[in-house]
Short mmCIF file of C-alpha atoms in Angstrom, two decimals:
data_model
loop_
_atom_site.label_atom_id
_atom_site.label_comp_id
_atom_site.label_asym_id
_atom_site.label_seq_id
_atom_site.Cartn_x
_atom_site.Cartn_y
_atom_site.Cartn_z
CA MET A 358 -1.50 -13.40 35.46
CA THR A 359 -4.95 -11.99 34.94
CA LYS A 360 -6.25 -14.43 32.33
CA ALA A 361 -6.53 -18.19 32.16
CA THR A 362 -3.12 -19.67 31.37
CA VAL A 363 -2.08 -23.24 30.72
CA MET A 364 1.53 -24.20 31.36
CA LEU A 365 2.63 -27.56 29.97
CA ARG A 366 5.25 -29.51 31.86
CA ARG A 367 8.17 -30.58 29.69
CA LYS A 368 11.68 -31.85 30.04
CA PRO A 369 14.58 -29.43 29.46
CA ARG A 370 15.60 -31.29 26.29
CA HIS A 371 12.16 -30.50 24.80
CA ILE A 372 12.31 -26.75 25.44
CA THR A 373 12.77 -25.91 21.74
CA VAL A 374 9.86 -28.09 20.59
CA ASN A 375 6.46 -26.38 20.17
CA THR A 376 3.84 -27.51 22.71
CA PHE A 377 5.38 -30.95 22.92
CA LYS A 378 3.09 -33.91 23.62
CA PRO A 379 4.80 -37.28 22.97
CA ALA A 380 1.56 -39.11 22.07
CA ILE A 381 0.55 -36.50 19.49
CA ALA A 382 4.08 -36.32 18.04
CA THR A 383 4.06 -40.10 17.63
CA LEU A 384 0.62 -40.14 15.97
CA CYS A 385 1.54 -37.31 13.58
CA HIS A 386 5.06 -38.63 12.92
CA GLY A 387 6.56 -35.27 13.91
CA ASN A 388 6.18 -32.07 15.86
CA CYS A 389 2.83 -30.30 15.53
CA ASP A 390 2.40 -26.69 16.58
CA MET A 391 -0.78 -26.97 18.64
CA GLN A 392 -2.47 -24.20 20.57
CA LEU A 393 -5.00 -24.61 23.37
CA VAL A 394 -7.84 -22.13 22.83
CA LEU A 395 -9.97 -21.33 25.86
CA ASN A 396 -12.47 -18.81 24.42
CA GLY A 397 -13.62 -17.01 21.27
CA TYR A 398 -11.18 -14.13 21.73
CA ALA A 399 -8.27 -16.57 21.99
CA ALA A 400 -9.42 -18.33 18.81
CA ALA A 401 -9.63 -15.05 16.88
CA ASN A 402 -6.25 -13.98 18.25
CA TYR A 403 -4.60 -17.27 17.25
CA VAL A 404 -6.04 -17.25 13.72
CA THR A 405 -5.08 -13.60 13.20
CA LYS A 406 -1.51 -14.15 14.41
CA TYR A 407 -1.19 -17.29 12.27
CA LEU A 408 -2.44 -15.62 9.11
CA THR A 409 -0.31 -12.50 9.61
CA LYS A 410 2.87 -14.13 10.88
CA GLU A 411 5.95 -12.45 9.57
CA ASN A 412 7.69 -13.95 6.59
CA VAL A 413 11.12 -12.47 5.91
CA ASN A 414 10.81 -13.03 2.15
CA VAL A 415 7.56 -11.08 1.99
CA GLY A 416 9.07 -7.95 3.57
CA HIS A 417 10.59 -6.70 0.32
CA ALA A 418 7.43 -7.55 -1.61
CA TRP A 419 5.39 -5.35 0.80
CA PHE A 420 7.60 -2.35 -0.06
CA THR A 421 6.93 -2.96 -3.77
CA PHE A 422 3.21 -3.32 -3.06
CA VAL A 423 3.05 -0.02 -1.14
CA ASP A 424 4.97 1.80 -3.89
CA GLU A 425 2.55 0.41 -6.50
CA ALA A 426 -0.46 1.47 -4.41
CA LEU A 427 0.89 5.01 -4.03
CA ASP A 428 1.79 5.29 -7.72
CA ASN A 429 -1.65 4.09 -8.88
CA GLY A 430 -3.78 6.05 -6.39
CA TRP A 431 -6.01 3.06 -5.58
CA THR A 432 -9.32 3.65 -3.83
CA PRO A 433 -9.61 2.25 -0.29
CA ASN A 434 -11.87 -0.55 -1.57
CA LYS A 435 -9.45 -1.56 -4.34
CA LEU A 436 -6.51 -1.28 -1.92
CA LEU A 437 -8.21 -3.65 0.55
CA CYS A 438 -8.94 -6.21 -2.20
CA LYS A 439 -5.37 -5.98 -3.50
CA MET A 440 -3.98 -6.38 0.05
CA GLY A 441 -6.04 -9.52 0.59
CA ASN A 442 -4.83 -11.03 -2.67
CA PHE A 443 -1.27 -10.04 -1.86
CA CYS A 444 -1.43 -11.78 1.54
CA ILE A 445 -2.91 -14.95 0.08
CA ASN A 446 -0.43 -15.14 -2.80
CA ASN A 447 2.74 -14.24 -0.88
CA ARG A 448 2.75 -16.39 2.23
CA GLU A 449 4.69 -19.54 2.86
CA VAL A 450 2.69 -22.73 3.23
CA GLY A 451 3.80 -25.77 5.20
CA SER A 452 3.59 -29.23 3.66
CA GLN A 453 0.63 -30.31 5.83
CA GLU A 454 -1.32 -27.17 4.89
CA ALA A 455 -0.50 -27.62 1.20
CA VAL A 456 -1.73 -31.22 1.26
CA ASP A 457 -4.94 -30.20 3.06
CA THR A 458 -5.98 -27.63 0.42
#
């Protein structure tokens, strides 16, 4: 490994639980997907991956979006604005995120 890496020790029965920490799970009353971020690049990478994570239901909507963009001949500026709105309006939101907004 060429970059800083943190490996958390866990029991085999916890292998399917995201970054499991018993104290945090108890405080939050459930599993929290937590990520240790060691530098600015890692923070940008995590946020980008989180915001662009694949959502199976959105796949078909993207095809419709692309067809609409091609049919309407949008300018690059309009296309970028429409893509941003599309991403915001077509992603799944977890209950904790929905409560926080």
